[in-house]
XYZ file of C-alpha atoms in Angstrom:
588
model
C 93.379 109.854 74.293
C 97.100 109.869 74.862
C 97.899 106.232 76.489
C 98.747 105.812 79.878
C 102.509 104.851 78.958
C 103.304 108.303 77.384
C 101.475 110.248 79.875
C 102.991 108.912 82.802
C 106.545 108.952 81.018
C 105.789 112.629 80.010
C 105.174 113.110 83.464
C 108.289 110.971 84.759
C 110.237 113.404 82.832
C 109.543 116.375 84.051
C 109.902 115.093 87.680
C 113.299 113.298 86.648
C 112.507 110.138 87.684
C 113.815 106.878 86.225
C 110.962 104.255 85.272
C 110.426 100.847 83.461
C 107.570 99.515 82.023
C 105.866 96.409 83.238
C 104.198 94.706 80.073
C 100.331 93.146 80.733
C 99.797 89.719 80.536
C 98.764 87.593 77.605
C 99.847 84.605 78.017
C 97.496 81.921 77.345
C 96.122 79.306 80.292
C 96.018 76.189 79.516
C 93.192 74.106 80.537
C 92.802 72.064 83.436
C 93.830 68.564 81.505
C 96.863 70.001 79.858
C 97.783 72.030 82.504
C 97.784 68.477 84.711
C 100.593 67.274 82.294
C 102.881 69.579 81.820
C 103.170 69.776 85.424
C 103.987 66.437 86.019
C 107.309 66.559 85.521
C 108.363 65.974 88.870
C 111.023 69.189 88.293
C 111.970 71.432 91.089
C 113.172 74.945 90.382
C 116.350 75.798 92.306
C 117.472 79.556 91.815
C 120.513 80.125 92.176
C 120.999 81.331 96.206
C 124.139 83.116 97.249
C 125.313 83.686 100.863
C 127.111 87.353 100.953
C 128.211 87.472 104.703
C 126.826 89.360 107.483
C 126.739 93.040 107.394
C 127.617 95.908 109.537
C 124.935 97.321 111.453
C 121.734 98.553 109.978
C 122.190 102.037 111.926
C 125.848 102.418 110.340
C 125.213 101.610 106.909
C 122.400 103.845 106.866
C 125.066 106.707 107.914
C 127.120 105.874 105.195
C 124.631 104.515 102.386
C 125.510 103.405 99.158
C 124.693 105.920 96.235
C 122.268 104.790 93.416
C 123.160 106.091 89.914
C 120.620 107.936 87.620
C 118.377 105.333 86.446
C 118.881 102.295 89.236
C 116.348 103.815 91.543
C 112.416 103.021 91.813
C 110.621 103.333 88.747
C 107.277 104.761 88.417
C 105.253 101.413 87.466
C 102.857 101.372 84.787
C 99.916 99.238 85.253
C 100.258 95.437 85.013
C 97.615 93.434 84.534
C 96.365 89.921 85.186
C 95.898 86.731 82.891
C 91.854 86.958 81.536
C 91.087 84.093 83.851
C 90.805 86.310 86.833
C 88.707 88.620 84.520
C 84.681 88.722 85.554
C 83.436 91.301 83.343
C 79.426 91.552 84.060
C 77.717 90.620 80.459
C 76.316 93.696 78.786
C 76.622 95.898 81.973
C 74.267 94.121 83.553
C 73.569 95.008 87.022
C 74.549 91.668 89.128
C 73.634 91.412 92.589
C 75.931 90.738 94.568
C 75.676 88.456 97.919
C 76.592 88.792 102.198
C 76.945 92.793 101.063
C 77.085 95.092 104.037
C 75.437 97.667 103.687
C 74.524 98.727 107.122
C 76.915 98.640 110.574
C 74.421 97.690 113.192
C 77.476 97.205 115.660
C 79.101 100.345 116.713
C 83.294 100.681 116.824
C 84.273 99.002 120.165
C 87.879 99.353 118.925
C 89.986 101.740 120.867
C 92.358 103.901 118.877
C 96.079 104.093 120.020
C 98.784 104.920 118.006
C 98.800 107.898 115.095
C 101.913 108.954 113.237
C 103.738 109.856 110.163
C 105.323 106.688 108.357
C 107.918 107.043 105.673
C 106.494 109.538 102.953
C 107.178 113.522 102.479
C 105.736 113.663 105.525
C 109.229 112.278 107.418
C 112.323 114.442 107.292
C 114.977 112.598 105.313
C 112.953 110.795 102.993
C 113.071 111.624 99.436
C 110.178 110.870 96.920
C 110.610 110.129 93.669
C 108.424 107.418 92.362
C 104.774 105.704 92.609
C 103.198 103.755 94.192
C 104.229 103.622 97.255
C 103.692 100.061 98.541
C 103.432 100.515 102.307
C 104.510 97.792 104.297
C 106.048 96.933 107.762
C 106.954 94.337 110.661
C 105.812 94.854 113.974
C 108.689 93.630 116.714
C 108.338 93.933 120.354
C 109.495 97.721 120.863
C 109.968 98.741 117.402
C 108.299 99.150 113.871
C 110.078 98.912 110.785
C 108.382 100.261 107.809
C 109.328 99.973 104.116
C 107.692 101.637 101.200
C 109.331 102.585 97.737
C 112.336 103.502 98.145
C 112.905 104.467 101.963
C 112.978 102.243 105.166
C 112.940 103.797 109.033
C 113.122 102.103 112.282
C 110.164 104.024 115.288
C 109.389 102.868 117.919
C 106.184 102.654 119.287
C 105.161 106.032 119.959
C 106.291 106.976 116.519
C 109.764 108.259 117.470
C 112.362 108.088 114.466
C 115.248 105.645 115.833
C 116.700 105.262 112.719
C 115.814 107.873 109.903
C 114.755 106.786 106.679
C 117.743 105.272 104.178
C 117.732 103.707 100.754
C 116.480 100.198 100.600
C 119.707 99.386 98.621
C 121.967 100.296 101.555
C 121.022 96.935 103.376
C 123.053 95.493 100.790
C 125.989 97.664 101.006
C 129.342 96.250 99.880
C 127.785 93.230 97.930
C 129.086 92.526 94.519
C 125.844 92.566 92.686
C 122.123 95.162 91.764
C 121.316 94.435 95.151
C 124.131 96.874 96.645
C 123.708 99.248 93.590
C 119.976 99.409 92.736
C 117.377 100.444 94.509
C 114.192 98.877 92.271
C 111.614 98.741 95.652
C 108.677 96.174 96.304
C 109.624 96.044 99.455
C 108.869 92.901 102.226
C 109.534 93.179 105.834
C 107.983 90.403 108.077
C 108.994 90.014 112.305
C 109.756 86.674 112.532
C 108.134 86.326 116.049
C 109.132 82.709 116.586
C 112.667 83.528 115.967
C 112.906 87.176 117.358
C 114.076 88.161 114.071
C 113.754 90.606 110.851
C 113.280 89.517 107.385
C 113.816 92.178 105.006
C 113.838 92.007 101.046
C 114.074 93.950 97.968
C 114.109 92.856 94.009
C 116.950 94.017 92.028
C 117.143 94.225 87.953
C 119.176 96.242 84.992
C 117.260 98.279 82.591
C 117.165 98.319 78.663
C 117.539 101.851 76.878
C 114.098 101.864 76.868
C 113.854 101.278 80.556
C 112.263 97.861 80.568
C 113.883 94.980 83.151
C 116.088 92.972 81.558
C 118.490 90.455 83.281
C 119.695 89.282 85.898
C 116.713 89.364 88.015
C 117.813 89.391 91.824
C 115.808 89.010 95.333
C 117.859 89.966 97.646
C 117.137 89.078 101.450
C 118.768 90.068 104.632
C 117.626 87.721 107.685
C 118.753 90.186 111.587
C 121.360 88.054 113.374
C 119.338 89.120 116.830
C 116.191 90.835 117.650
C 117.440 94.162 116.746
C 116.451 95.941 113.836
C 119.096 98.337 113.532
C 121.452 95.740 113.922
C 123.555 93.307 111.568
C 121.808 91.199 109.115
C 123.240 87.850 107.208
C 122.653 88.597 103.509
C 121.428 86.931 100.653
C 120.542 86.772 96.701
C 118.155 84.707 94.845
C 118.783 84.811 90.922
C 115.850 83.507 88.642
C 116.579 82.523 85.455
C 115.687 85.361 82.359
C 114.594 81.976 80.706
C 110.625 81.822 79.931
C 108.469 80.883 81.790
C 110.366 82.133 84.533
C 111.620 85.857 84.465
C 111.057 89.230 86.075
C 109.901 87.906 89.737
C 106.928 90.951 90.223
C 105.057 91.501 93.161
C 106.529 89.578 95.894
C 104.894 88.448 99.013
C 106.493 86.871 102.280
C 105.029 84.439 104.686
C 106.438 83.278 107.788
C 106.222 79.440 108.570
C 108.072 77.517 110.761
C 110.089 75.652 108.041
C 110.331 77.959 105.541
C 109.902 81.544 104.075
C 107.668 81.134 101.408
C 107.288 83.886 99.000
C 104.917 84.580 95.685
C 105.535 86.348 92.645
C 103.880 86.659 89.313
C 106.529 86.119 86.196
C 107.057 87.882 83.442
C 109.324 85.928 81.305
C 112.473 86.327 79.318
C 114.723 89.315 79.102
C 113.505 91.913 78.440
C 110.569 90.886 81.099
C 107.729 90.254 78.763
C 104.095 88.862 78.699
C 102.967 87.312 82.284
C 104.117 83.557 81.918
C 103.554 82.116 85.439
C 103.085 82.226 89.048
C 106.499 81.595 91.128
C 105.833 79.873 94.584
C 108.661 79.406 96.272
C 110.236 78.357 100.149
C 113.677 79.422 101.683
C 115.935 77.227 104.162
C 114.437 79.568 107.267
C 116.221 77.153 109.716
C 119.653 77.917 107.494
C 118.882 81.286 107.081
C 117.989 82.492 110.562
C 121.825 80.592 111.286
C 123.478 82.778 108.447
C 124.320 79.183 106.936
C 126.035 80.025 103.275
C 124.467 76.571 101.814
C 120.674 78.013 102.531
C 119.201 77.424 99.382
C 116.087 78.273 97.638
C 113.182 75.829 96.165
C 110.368 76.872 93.851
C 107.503 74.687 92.227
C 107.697 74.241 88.046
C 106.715 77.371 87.197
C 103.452 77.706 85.767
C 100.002 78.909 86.374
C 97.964 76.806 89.044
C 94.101 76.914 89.929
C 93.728 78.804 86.790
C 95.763 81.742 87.258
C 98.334 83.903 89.140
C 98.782 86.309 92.176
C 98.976 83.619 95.185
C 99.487 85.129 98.655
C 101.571 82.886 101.058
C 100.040 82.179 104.244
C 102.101 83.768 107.548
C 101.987 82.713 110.528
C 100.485 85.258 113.603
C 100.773 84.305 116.930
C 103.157 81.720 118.601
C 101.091 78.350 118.398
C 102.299 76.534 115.580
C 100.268 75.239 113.162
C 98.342 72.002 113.533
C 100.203 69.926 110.378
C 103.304 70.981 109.096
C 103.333 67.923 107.223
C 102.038 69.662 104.310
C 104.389 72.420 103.774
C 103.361 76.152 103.395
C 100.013 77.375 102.250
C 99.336 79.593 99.438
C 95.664 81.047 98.358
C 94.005 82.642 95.234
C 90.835 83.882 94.471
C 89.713 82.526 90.996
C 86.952 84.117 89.033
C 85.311 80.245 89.467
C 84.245 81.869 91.679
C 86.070 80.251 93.981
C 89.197 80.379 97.002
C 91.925 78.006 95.626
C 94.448 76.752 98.216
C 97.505 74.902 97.286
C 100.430 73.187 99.564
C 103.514 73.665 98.711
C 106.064 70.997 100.742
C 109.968 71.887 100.419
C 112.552 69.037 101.045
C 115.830 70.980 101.559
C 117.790 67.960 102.047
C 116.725 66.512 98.829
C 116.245 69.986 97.019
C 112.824 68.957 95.668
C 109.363 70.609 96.293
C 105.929 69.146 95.955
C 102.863 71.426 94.924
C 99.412 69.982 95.318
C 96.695 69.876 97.328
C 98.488 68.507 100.587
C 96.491 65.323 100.505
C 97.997 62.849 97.754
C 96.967 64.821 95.049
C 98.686 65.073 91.481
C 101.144 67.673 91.274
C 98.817 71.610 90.673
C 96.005 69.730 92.085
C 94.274 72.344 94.986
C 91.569 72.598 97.044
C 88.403 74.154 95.921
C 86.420 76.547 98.081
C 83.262 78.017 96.284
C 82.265 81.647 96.303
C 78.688 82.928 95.756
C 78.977 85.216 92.367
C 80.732 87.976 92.819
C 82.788 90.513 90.322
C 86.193 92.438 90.163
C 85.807 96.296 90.943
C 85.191 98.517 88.426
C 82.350 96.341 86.533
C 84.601 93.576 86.477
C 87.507 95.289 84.941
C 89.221 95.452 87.640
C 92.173 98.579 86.308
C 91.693 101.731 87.536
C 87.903 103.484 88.100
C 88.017 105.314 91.567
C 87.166 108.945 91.351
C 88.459 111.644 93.336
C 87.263 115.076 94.567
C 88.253 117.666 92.638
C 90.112 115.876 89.587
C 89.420 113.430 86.869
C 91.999 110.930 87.302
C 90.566 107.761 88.572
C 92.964 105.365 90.677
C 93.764 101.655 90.331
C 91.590 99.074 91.985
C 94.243 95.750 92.380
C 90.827 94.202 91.833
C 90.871 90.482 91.315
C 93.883 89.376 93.480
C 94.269 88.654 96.732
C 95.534 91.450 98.973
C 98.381 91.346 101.569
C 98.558 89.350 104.508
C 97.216 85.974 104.226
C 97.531 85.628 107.899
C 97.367 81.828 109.526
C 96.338 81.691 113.159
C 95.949 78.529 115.152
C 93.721 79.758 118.560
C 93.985 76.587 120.909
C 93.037 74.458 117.801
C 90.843 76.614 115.703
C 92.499 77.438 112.862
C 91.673 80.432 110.654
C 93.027 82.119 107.646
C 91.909 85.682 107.103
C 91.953 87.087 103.470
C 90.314 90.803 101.222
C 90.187 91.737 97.904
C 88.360 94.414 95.741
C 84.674 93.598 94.334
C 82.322 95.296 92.585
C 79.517 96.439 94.991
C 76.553 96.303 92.806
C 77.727 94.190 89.621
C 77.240 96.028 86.419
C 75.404 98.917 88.437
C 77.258 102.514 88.662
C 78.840 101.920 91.901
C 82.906 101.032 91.315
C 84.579 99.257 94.302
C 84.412 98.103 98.028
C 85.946 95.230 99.987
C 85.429 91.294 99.967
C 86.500 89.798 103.166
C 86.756 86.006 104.294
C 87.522 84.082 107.406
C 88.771 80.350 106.264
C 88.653 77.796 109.130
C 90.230 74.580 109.162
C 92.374 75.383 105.940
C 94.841 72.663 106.581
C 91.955 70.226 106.486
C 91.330 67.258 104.221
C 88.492 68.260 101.833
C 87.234 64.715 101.939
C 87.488 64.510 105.738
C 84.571 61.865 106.970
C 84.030 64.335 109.466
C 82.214 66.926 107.635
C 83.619 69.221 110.588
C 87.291 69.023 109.915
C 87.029 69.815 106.614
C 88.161 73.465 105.045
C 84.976 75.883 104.662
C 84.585 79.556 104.009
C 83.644 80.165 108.635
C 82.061 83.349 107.611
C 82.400 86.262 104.751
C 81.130 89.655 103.757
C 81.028 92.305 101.543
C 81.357 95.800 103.171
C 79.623 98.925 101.716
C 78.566 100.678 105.046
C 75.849 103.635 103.214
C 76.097 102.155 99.744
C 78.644 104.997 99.352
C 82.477 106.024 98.828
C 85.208 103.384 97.432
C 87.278 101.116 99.012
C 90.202 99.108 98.051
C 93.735 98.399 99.230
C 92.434 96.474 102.569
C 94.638 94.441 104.429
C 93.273 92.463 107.305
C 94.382 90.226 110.388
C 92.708 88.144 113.086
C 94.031 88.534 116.727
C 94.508 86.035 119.593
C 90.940 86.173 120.655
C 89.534 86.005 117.587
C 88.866 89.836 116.554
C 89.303 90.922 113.042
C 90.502 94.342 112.202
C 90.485 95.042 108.257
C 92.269 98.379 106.777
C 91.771 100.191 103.578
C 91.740 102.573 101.633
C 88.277 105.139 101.644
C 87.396 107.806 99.151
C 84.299 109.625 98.421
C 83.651 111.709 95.400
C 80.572 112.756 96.193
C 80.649 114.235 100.248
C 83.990 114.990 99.342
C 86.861 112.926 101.391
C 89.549 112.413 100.139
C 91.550 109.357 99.709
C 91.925 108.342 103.544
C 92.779 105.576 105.696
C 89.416 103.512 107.110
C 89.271 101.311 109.496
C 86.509 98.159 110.019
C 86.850 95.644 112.756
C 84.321 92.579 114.269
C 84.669 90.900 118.031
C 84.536 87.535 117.965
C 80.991 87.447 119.767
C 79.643 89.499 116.823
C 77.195 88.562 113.955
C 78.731 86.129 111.588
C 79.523 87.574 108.363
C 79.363 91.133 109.659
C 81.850 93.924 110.394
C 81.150 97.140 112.906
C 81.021 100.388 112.070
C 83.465 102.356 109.666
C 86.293 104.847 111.442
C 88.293 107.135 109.308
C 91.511 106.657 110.844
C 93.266 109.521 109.082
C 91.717 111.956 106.450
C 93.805 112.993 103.435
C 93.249 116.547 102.167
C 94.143 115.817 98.672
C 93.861 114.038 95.577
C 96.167 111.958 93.130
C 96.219 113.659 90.376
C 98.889 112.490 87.843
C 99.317 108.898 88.129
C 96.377 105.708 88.634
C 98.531 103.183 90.401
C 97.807 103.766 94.003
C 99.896 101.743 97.221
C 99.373 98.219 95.189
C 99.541 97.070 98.797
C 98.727 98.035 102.289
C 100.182 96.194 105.737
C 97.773 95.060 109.035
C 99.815 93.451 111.859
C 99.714 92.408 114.852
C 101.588 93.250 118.043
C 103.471 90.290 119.083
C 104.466 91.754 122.727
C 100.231 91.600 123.341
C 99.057 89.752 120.385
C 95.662 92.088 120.738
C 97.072 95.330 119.319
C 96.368 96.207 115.262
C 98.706 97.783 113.390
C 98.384 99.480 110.241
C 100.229 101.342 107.502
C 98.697 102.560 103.916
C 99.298 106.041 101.880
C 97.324 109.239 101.862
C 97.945 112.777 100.321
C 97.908 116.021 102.217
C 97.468 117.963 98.519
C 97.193 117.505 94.717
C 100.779 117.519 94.174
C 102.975 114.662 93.794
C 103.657 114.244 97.493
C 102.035 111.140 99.039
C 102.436 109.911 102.387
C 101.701 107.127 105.069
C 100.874 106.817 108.033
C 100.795 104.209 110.975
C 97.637 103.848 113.049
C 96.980 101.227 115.759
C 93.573 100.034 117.492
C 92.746 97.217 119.973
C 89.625 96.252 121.836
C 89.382 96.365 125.171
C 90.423 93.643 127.360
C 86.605 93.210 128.737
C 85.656 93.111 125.296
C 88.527 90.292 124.257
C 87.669 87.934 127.099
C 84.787 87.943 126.788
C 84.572 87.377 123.462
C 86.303 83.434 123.523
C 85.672 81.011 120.800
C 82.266 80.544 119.118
């Protein structure tokens, strides 16, 4: 079998399209005792954080965009794996059941569909596709949607009109002396700062070697609106890790809003050229600096390292406008550990100072988290988590994400009940011949002390599930979010070899009055008519929102194919539930 690498460079070739390679991790975790001291160092990682001024407006530097040179675009990603901790292979293929799995929807849809229309793909005029995958993500804003996937942005509005057509991410950065004005590398993060009124928009910038792996420097670059307009000017700035193991290549980003900080997540891959997974990097911005286009915002990131026994944290973000109960603790970030277990951490910034603390919010020593227990469960794929979907009418197989966390990690704080919702990737039936479907959890009280006298105050796993509505089809990629009564609305990615569909966008949502543990019946909220049939990286991520101007409207954005050629698209769906159905759902 000719590996992956040369096939999807063979294929990269043909299509002209520039592409690194993103090396799998092997870096050895150390165990819980070491791990303890080597941490406590009391050391604070400060990137370097440039200010770079505020730009023209977002509408006029996408009418005059920067050019990207052969080679400084998006890269077609090869697959990167995980450290073996969050490896749960079944032993000997045996068939392990697995708990809370849904296999039946004895609630029908209530939810109400709304919204249906082309997001940024070669589906839109304008935008040009050149790489995979295609990491769909967007904000949500009061009377617009912007959506980012690799390499495109585009301003709509709510009806899906095209206010601003699609434009290079790089062009943000227009004029700036640095990769972030001249390469155009993707992983986008967008994120409507709703307490604010403002846009957060980001990109990762790198060089290349000759053989097209990242070497340094190793740039985010942000760009925080100046007012509620998303077409309009933006202050600018660049975050430079150090090429240094264990820090490195900053992969997979993820943004959370808090009301002190941005808080963001990446998995490392140290030195130059970006090598074996080293770390996780949890970091928090100056948001109070950086919403006032202050030059001294700075960046703060915990000693890098792996904590709660691996990598790929999700930062919580904030939905809705009641703040959250304690923001003594700092931001939140969450893993899923193949423990089994949810493992929170707290990670408090101290711009004044420029030191962080990472622990477990209570007193703890620093990597110390809390613990929330899972009932056995299993990565997709019989706990290999890589690729194993399959398709109609091809034998490539697409890429699970299984055993990490999948984006949002979205906080909500309902008149004092405070939730976290959170998905990933399992294994429906263990070892069995079934490949993947979706874990889902609803964490109440997460900013709770675990050794709370009242039992009621402390963090628990409020309710969970496994969904496999017929015990049939695949689904991954889900992204999921809670509204302001309470509803939950989780999206995905559906495919079924067998009956024939198509990688397509589903759709599963709960009232709050419903069965704990339980989600209502599937809707396909758009049916591809095609197949992926070069490449087994698919999206890597998928966006659910929620509409701040009604705080009861979904929104959603993941990729679908309208054919077997290299041509995928998104598109942007949105669902709510009645208003009979929302009041009277209230608060169990």
């Amino acid at each position: 079998m000719i590996p992956e690498r040369i096939v999807t460079y063979l294929v990269a070739a043909a299509l002209s399209i520039p592409i690194y390679w993103a090396v799998a991790d092997s870096a050895l975790i150390l165990p819980t005792q070491a791990r303890g001291a080597a941490l406590d160092d009391g050391k604070t990682l400060r990137p370097k954080m440039s200010f770079h001024g505020v730009s023209p407006r977002l509408d006029y530097l996408a009418r005059h965009p920067t050019p990207v040179a052969s080679g400084d675009g998006q890269a077609i990603e090869a697959e990167r794996e995980l450290p073996d901790e969050q490896r749960a292979p079944s032993a000997s293929g045996e068939s392990l059941a697995q708990p809370f799995v849904q296999t039946t929807t004895p609630t029908p849809a209530a939810v109400v569909a709304g919204a249906n229309f082309e997001g940024p793909g070669s589906g839109m005029a304008g935008f040009v596709l050149n790489t995979v995958p295609s990491d769909a993500t967007m904000g949500v804003g009061p009377d617009h949607i912007l959506a980012w996937v690799n390499s495109m942005f585009v301003v709509l509005d709510k009806s899906g009109t095209v206010m601003m057509p699609p434009v290079n991410g790089n062009s943000l950065f227009t004029g700036m002396p640095n990769l972030c004005a001249t390469t155009n590398r993707g992983d986008p993060l967008v994120q409507y700062d709703r307490l604010a009124d403002r846009w957060i928009l980001s990109q990762w910038a790198f060089a290349v070697n000759g053989s097209g792996v990242p070497i340094a420097p190793y740039l985010q670059c942000f760009a925080v609106s100046t007012t509620g307009d998303p077409m309009g000017t933006y202050a600018r700035y660049v975050v430079q890790f150090s090429a240094v193991a264990p820090s490195g290549l900053h992969d997979y980003g993820k943004l959370g809003v808090w009301p002190d900080a941005y808080y963001t997540s990446h998995n490392m891959f140290g030195g130059s050229p970006a090598g074996a997974s080293t770390c996780a990097g949890l970091c928090a911005s100056d948001r109070v600096k950086m919403l006032a286009g202050d030059p001294t915002a700075t960046m703060l990131c915990a000693p890098i390292a792996f904590y709660g026994g691996g990598a790929a944290f999700l930062p919580a973000d904030l939905d809705g406008t009641t703040l959250p109960s304690d923001l003594s603790q700092g931001g939140v970030f969450m893993r899923v550990s193949t423990a089994p277990a949810l493992r929170i951490l707290k990670l408090k910034p101290d711009f004044s100072a420029g030191t962080v603390t990472l622990s477990d919010g209570f007193g703890g020593a620093p990597g110390t988290f809390v613990n929330l227990p899972l009932p056995a469960t299993i990565s997709a794929c019989n706990g290999a988590g890589g690729a194993c979907i399959p398709q109609p009418g091809t034998g490539n197989v697409l890429d699970t994400f299984g055993g990490r966390l999948m984006y949002r990690l979205a906080f909500r704080n309902r008149a004092g009940v405070e939730s976290m919702v959170a998905t990933h990737t399992v294994d429906p039936d263990g070892g069995g011949t079934r490949d993947a479907t979706l874990r889902w959890y609803e964490i109440r009280n997460p900013l709770g002390d675990p050794a709370d006298p009242v039992v009621a105050n402390r963090p628990v796993i409020f309710q969970n599930g496994t969904y496999d509505p017929g015990t049939s089809g695949d689904r991954w990629m889900g992204s999921i979010a809670m509204d302001g009564a309470g509803n939950i609305m989780l999206g995905y990615s559906v495919v079924n070899a067998g009956s024939g569909l198509f990688p397509s966008i589903g759709i599963a949502a709960r009232e709050a009055a419903d069965p704990l543990n339980t989600l209502q019946a599937e809707i396909i909220a758009h049916t591809g008519t095609g197949s992926q049939t070069t490449f087994t990286r698919w999206g890597d991520y998928s966006t659910m929102q929620v509409d701040p101007s009604d705080d009861r409207t979904f929104w959603y954005i993941n990729q679908y194919l309208s054919d077997n050629s290299f041509n995928w698209r998104t598109r942007i769906v949105s669902f709510q539930f009645p208003p009979d159905n929302i009041f009277a759902s209230g608060f169990e």
